[in-house]
Amino acid sequence: MHLFTFTNLGFGSVRSCPKRHSFRTLFNLREQSKMGKDSTVENKQVIFKGYTDGSPVETDMELKLGNVMKLEAPQGSNAVVVKNLYLSCDTYMRGRMRDRHDSYIPPFLPGSAIEGYGVAKVVDSDCPDLKSGDIVSGITNWEEYSLIQNTGQLKKIQQVDGIPLSYHLGLLGMPGFTAYAGFYEACAPKKGDYVYVSAATSAVGQLVGQLAKIHGCYVVGSTSTSQKVELLKNKLGFDEALNYKEELDLEAALARHFPQGIDVYFDNVGGAMLDATIANTRNHGRIALCGILSQNNRNDPQSFRNMFSVISKRITMKGFLQNDFLHLYPRFLEDVTRYYKQGKIVYLEDMNDGLESAPAAFVGLFSGKNVGKQVIRVASE
């Protein structure tokens, strides 16, 4: 999955709050009176310890106890205090663990709480567009409670019967929109196309494959275990699937599954898989470059044997960020919600309980331990 920042994107968001004096609804005042004049909590956090070039390990993070926080947004701050309900583990976060400043999203700050997508409940608000009790999604911190200054990046969630709140981190969140925008825009699919999806049980890949089936394509996905192969074929509706770890020759494996060649490749892993796919892509094929899971821990560039085929076959390779297509977000929300409620889409979610489980869950992303979208449940509503 690609790197992405939610900040200042207007992602179905509430608008940035204007500078003004303290805003309090009557509901806020009632809630504050229940909590007392000086309502504070011990705020459990997951802290980022320091930069690493190697594969992430749990000791790169630390569970910190005893941090005291006041559950009140400062007057005149336009901020909100939220209670975090669900936190998202995403592979793009790996890039933020490196001391690199040449990306469009900055690295994590050592000694501070890790930052990522979350679903949260507003506890106190100094922002006129949000009130206590609102459920929001957006960038928050890996902690029980967060003070969010940039309220303009928050999206107020309108709850839909039958759709779990946590799905706003996956199916209806950034990964879901990445799949939707990437498939329809970067892949330019046609009915009858032969489509290949790598990391096909991931938060993004599983939806790409199902959208391709709805579009009338033939779809094959690759994954890392036999269990996941069965999920792709029997749960997610892919036509075929392969366990790439059991294949000694990736080019031959793809030729076996696509004897007629590949029209569309949705790439989540890069590296040798991308090279093998180029060799099997048909003339005028399209490749959407979404992620480079295989390269996350490499410091040396990987060479390609089949790159000349991009020229000879006139292949289109397109890197993309989903925030290039924010004008499609309302249509995405409508389409995917409808498909899910009609039973045309299912979604796999891997839920871990407790903030203390977050480091292990995050590290597990890079060895394929998760089955579906990895989410941490911090608290119930």
Tab-separated table of C-alpha atoms in Angstrom, residues 115-322:
chain	number	residue	atom	x	y	z
A	115	GLU	CA	0.342	8.533	14.347
A	116	GLY	CA	-2.164	6.807	12.088
A	117	TYR	CA	-5.757	6.491	10.973
A	118	GLY	CA	-8.409	5.941	13.577
A	119	VAL	CA	-12.106	6.010	14.364
A	120	ALA	CA	-12.839	8.018	17.477
A	121	LYS	CA	-15.600	9.587	19.559
A	122	VAL	CA	-15.475	13.312	20.322
A	123	VAL	CA	-15.254	13.894	24.086
A	124	ASP	CA	-14.881	17.679	24.082
A	125	SER	CA	-14.870	20.236	21.262
A	126	ASP	CA	-13.746	23.790	20.669
A	127	CYS	CA	-14.702	23.415	16.995
A	128	PRO	CA	-18.148	24.595	15.862
A	129	ASP	CA	-18.452	21.801	13.274
A	130	LEU	CA	-18.007	19.004	15.809
A	131	LYS	CA	-19.709	18.298	19.110
A	132	SER	CA	-19.335	15.806	21.919
A	133	GLY	CA	-20.646	12.427	20.911
A	134	ASP	CA	-19.792	12.765	17.196
A	135	ILE	CA	-17.986	9.789	15.651
A	136	VAL	CA	-15.112	10.795	13.377
A	137	SER	CA	-12.355	9.185	11.318
A	138	GLY	CA	-8.998	10.651	10.414
A	139	ILE	CA	-5.430	10.941	11.631
A	140	THR	CA	-5.083	10.411	15.365
A	141	ASN	CA	-2.441	8.977	17.720
A	142	TRP	CA	-1.879	5.484	19.059
A	143	GLU	CA	-3.230	6.254	22.506
A	144	GLU	CA	-6.495	6.053	24.419
A	145	TYR	CA	-7.324	9.772	24.122
A	146	SER	CA	-5.984	12.331	21.658
A	147	LEU	CA	-6.041	16.091	21.317
A	148	ILE	CA	-6.510	16.746	17.581
A	149	GLN	CA	-5.591	20.263	16.489
A	150	ASN	CA	-6.184	19.852	12.753
A	151	THR	CA	-9.921	19.229	12.795
A	152	GLY	CA	-10.190	19.969	9.082
A	153	GLN	CA	-8.783	16.509	8.293
A	154	LEU	CA	-11.477	14.715	10.282
A	155	LYS	CA	-14.446	13.130	8.567
A	156	LYS	CA	-17.706	12.875	10.494
A	157	ILE	CA	-19.067	9.350	10.174
A	158	GLN	CA	-22.698	8.799	9.332
A	159	GLN	CA	-23.336	5.345	10.740
A	160	VAL	CA	-25.068	2.874	8.423
A	161	ASP	CA	-27.005	-0.104	9.751
A	162	GLY	CA	-25.131	-3.340	9.201
A	163	ILE	CA	-21.720	-1.734	8.603
A	164	PRO	CA	-19.311	-1.887	11.570
A	165	LEU	CA	-17.624	1.344	12.612
A	166	SER	CA	-14.226	-0.287	12.136
A	167	TYR	CA	-14.961	-0.645	8.399
A	168	HIS	CA	-14.361	3.096	8.108
A	169	LEU	CA	-10.667	2.199	8.468
A	170	GLY	CA	-10.825	-0.382	5.683
A	171	LEU	CA	-13.706	-0.990	3.327
A	172	LEU	CA	-15.016	2.606	3.567
A	173	GLY	CA	-11.709	4.183	4.561
A	174	MET	CA	-8.378	4.979	2.961
A	175	PRO	CA	-7.616	1.385	1.812
A	176	GLY	CA	-11.058	0.993	0.263
A	177	PHE	CA	-10.807	4.282	-1.578
A	178	THR	CA	-7.268	3.383	-2.699
A	179	ALA	CA	-8.643	0.192	-4.253
A	180	TYR	CA	-11.566	1.985	-5.879
A	181	ALA	CA	-9.617	4.927	-7.314
A	182	GLY	CA	-6.666	2.785	-8.324
A	183	PHE	CA	-8.736	0.168	-10.111
A	184	TYR	CA	-11.103	2.455	-11.989
A	185	GLU	CA	-8.667	5.285	-12.739
A	186	ALA	CA	-5.115	3.877	-12.847
A	187	CYS	CA	-6.092	0.486	-14.323
A	188	ALA	CA	-8.670	1.776	-16.845
A	189	PRO	CA	-10.429	-1.646	-16.821
A	190	LYS	CA	-12.561	-3.086	-19.596
A	191	LYS	CA	-15.129	-5.843	-19.335
A	192	GLY	CA	-13.461	-9.181	-20.060
A	193	ASP	CA	-9.970	-8.042	-18.990
A	194	TYR	CA	-7.630	-10.551	-17.385
A	195	VAL	CA	-6.711	-8.988	-14.046
A	196	TYR	CA	-3.947	-9.947	-11.622
A	197	VAL	CA	-3.801	-8.632	-8.018
A	198	SER	CA	-0.829	-9.177	-5.695
A	199	ALA	CA	-1.187	-9.138	-1.881
A	200	ALA	CA	-4.756	-10.016	-2.720
A	201	THR	CA	-6.044	-10.609	0.820
A	202	SER	CA	-4.705	-7.249	2.023
A	203	ALA	CA	-6.928	-4.323	2.961
A	204	VAL	CA	-6.600	-2.970	-0.600
A	205	GLY	CA	-6.149	-6.125	-2.661
A	206	GLN	CA	-9.293	-7.930	-1.518
A	207	LEU	CA	-11.491	-5.052	-2.676
A	208	VAL	CA	-9.673	-4.591	-5.997
A	209	GLY	CA	-10.375	-8.208	-6.912
A	210	GLN	CA	-14.052	-7.981	-6.026
A	211	LEU	CA	-14.511	-4.718	-7.927
A	212	ALA	CA	-12.878	-6.374	-10.936
A	213	LYS	CA	-15.336	-9.269	-10.743
A	214	ILE	CA	-18.269	-6.847	-10.541
A	215	HIS	CA	-16.810	-5.111	-13.610
A	216	GLY	CA	-16.869	-8.384	-15.560
A	217	CYS	CA	-13.180	-9.295	-15.437
A	218	TYR	CA	-11.353	-12.594	-14.928
A	219	VAL	CA	-9.356	-12.235	-11.694
A	220	VAL	CA	-6.384	-14.071	-10.191
A	221	GLY	CA	-4.798	-13.087	-6.882
A	222	SER	CA	-1.552	-14.021	-5.171
A	223	THR	CA	-1.040	-14.394	-1.460
A	224	SER	CA	1.280	-16.028	1.087
A	225	THR	CA	-0.517	-19.092	2.525
A	226	SER	CA	-2.754	-21.936	1.409
A	227	GLN	CA	-5.436	-20.715	3.819
A	228	LYS	CA	-5.481	-17.333	2.102
A	229	VAL	CA	-5.630	-18.979	-1.326
A	230	GLU	CA	-8.838	-20.712	-0.261
A	231	LEU	CA	-10.243	-17.440	1.093
A	232	LEU	CA	-9.589	-15.720	-2.222
A	233	LYS	CA	-11.396	-18.401	-4.212
A	234	ASN	CA	-14.176	-19.403	-1.828
A	235	LYS	CA	-14.873	-16.229	0.176
A	236	LEU	CA	-13.828	-13.313	-2.019
A	237	GLY	CA	-14.885	-14.757	-5.363
A	238	PHE	CA	-11.560	-14.647	-7.260
A	239	ASP	CA	-11.456	-17.007	-10.241
A	240	GLU	CA	-8.068	-18.404	-9.240
A	241	ALA	CA	-5.335	-17.760	-6.684
A	242	LEU	CA	-1.746	-18.808	-6.047
A	243	ASN	CA	0.583	-19.014	-3.080
A	244	TYR	CA	3.661	-17.213	-4.357
A	245	LYS	CA	5.812	-18.753	-1.608
A	246	GLU	CA	5.278	-22.181	-3.154
A	247	GLU	CA	6.398	-21.026	-6.614
A	248	LEU	CA	10.038	-21.447	-7.613
A	249	ASP	CA	9.537	-19.519	-10.868
A	250	LEU	CA	7.138	-16.571	-10.680
A	251	GLU	CA	7.156	-15.987	-14.430
A	252	ALA	CA	6.186	-19.582	-15.085
A	253	ALA	CA	3.509	-19.473	-12.370
A	254	LEU	CA	1.856	-16.429	-13.913
A	255	ALA	CA	2.101	-17.929	-17.405
A	256	ARG	CA	0.285	-20.989	-16.049
A	257	HIS	CA	-2.537	-18.892	-14.615
A	258	PHE	CA	-2.651	-16.462	-17.543
A	259	PRO	CA	-1.861	-18.436	-20.717
A	260	GLN	CA	-3.472	-15.629	-22.724
A	261	GLY	CA	-1.506	-12.926	-20.858
A	262	ILE	CA	-2.416	-10.210	-18.338
A	263	ASP	CA	-4.349	-7.074	-19.259
A	264	VAL	CA	-4.304	-5.369	-15.858
A	265	TYR	CA	-1.956	-5.782	-12.911
A	266	PHE	CA	-2.720	-4.082	-9.594
A	267	ASP	CA	0.678	-4.118	-7.910
A	268	ASN	CA	0.978	-4.038	-4.130
A	269	VAL	CA	4.417	-5.643	-3.767
A	270	GLY	CA	6.849	-4.526	-6.504
A	271	GLY	CA	10.179	-6.298	-6.891
A	272	ALA	CA	10.414	-9.736	-8.483
A	273	MET	CA	6.629	-10.035	-8.726
A	274	LEU	CA	6.416	-6.875	-10.802
A	275	ASP	CA	9.239	-8.100	-13.048
A	276	ALA	CA	7.504	-11.466	-13.573
A	277	THR	CA	4.218	-9.740	-14.348
A	278	ILE	CA	5.788	-7.461	-16.955
A	279	ALA	CA	6.984	-10.596	-18.746
A	280	ASN	CA	3.405	-11.906	-18.830
A	281	THR	CA	1.563	-8.673	-19.648
A	282	ARG	CA	-0.148	-8.393	-23.007
A	283	ASN	CA	0.353	-5.619	-25.536
A	284	HIS	CA	-1.122	-2.345	-24.251
A	285	GLY	CA	-1.519	-3.780	-20.754
A	286	ARG	CA	-1.916	-1.490	-17.742
A	287	ILE	CA	-0.072	-1.717	-14.440
A	288	ALA	CA	-1.181	0.314	-11.403
A	289	LEU	CA	1.688	0.808	-8.953
A	290	CYS	CA	0.138	0.997	-5.490
A	291	GLY	CA	2.684	-0.467	-3.063
A	292	ILE	CA	6.137	-2.048	-2.725
A	293	LEU	CA	5.789	-4.477	0.172
A	294	SER	CA	8.720	-6.567	-1.051
A	295	GLN	CA	11.028	-3.526	-0.941
A	296	ASN	CA	10.108	-2.037	2.421
A	297	ASN	CA	13.300	-3.179	4.131
A	298	ARG	CA	15.705	-2.914	1.192
A	299	ASN	CA	18.306	-0.174	0.989
A	300	ASP	CA	19.647	-1.262	-2.401
A	301	PRO	CA	17.736	-0.724	-5.654
A	302	GLN	CA	16.390	-3.854	-7.327
A	303	SER	CA	17.088	-4.350	-11.018
A	304	PHE	CA	14.557	-5.649	-13.567
A	305	ARG	CA	15.209	-8.163	-16.342
A	306	ASN	CA	12.003	-7.546	-18.273
A	307	MET	CA	11.813	-3.768	-18.394
A	308	PHE	CA	12.318	-3.631	-22.166
A	309	SER	CA	8.911	-5.331	-22.474
A	310	VAL	CA	7.329	-2.119	-21.191
A	311	ILE	CA	8.500	-0.537	-24.443
A	312	SER	CA	7.946	-3.415	-26.848
A	313	LYS	CA	4.473	-4.208	-25.499
A	314	ARG	CA	3.541	-0.517	-25.037
A	315	ILE	CA	2.628	-1.178	-21.398
A	316	THR	CA	1.281	1.692	-19.302
A	317	MET	CA	2.693	1.773	-15.756
A	318	LYS	CA	1.099	4.351	-13.489
A	319	GLY	CA	1.938	5.218	-9.925
A	320	PHE	CA	-0.855	6.907	-8.025
A	321	LEU	CA	-2.005	8.295	-4.699
A	322	GLN	CA	-5.648	8.008	-3.881
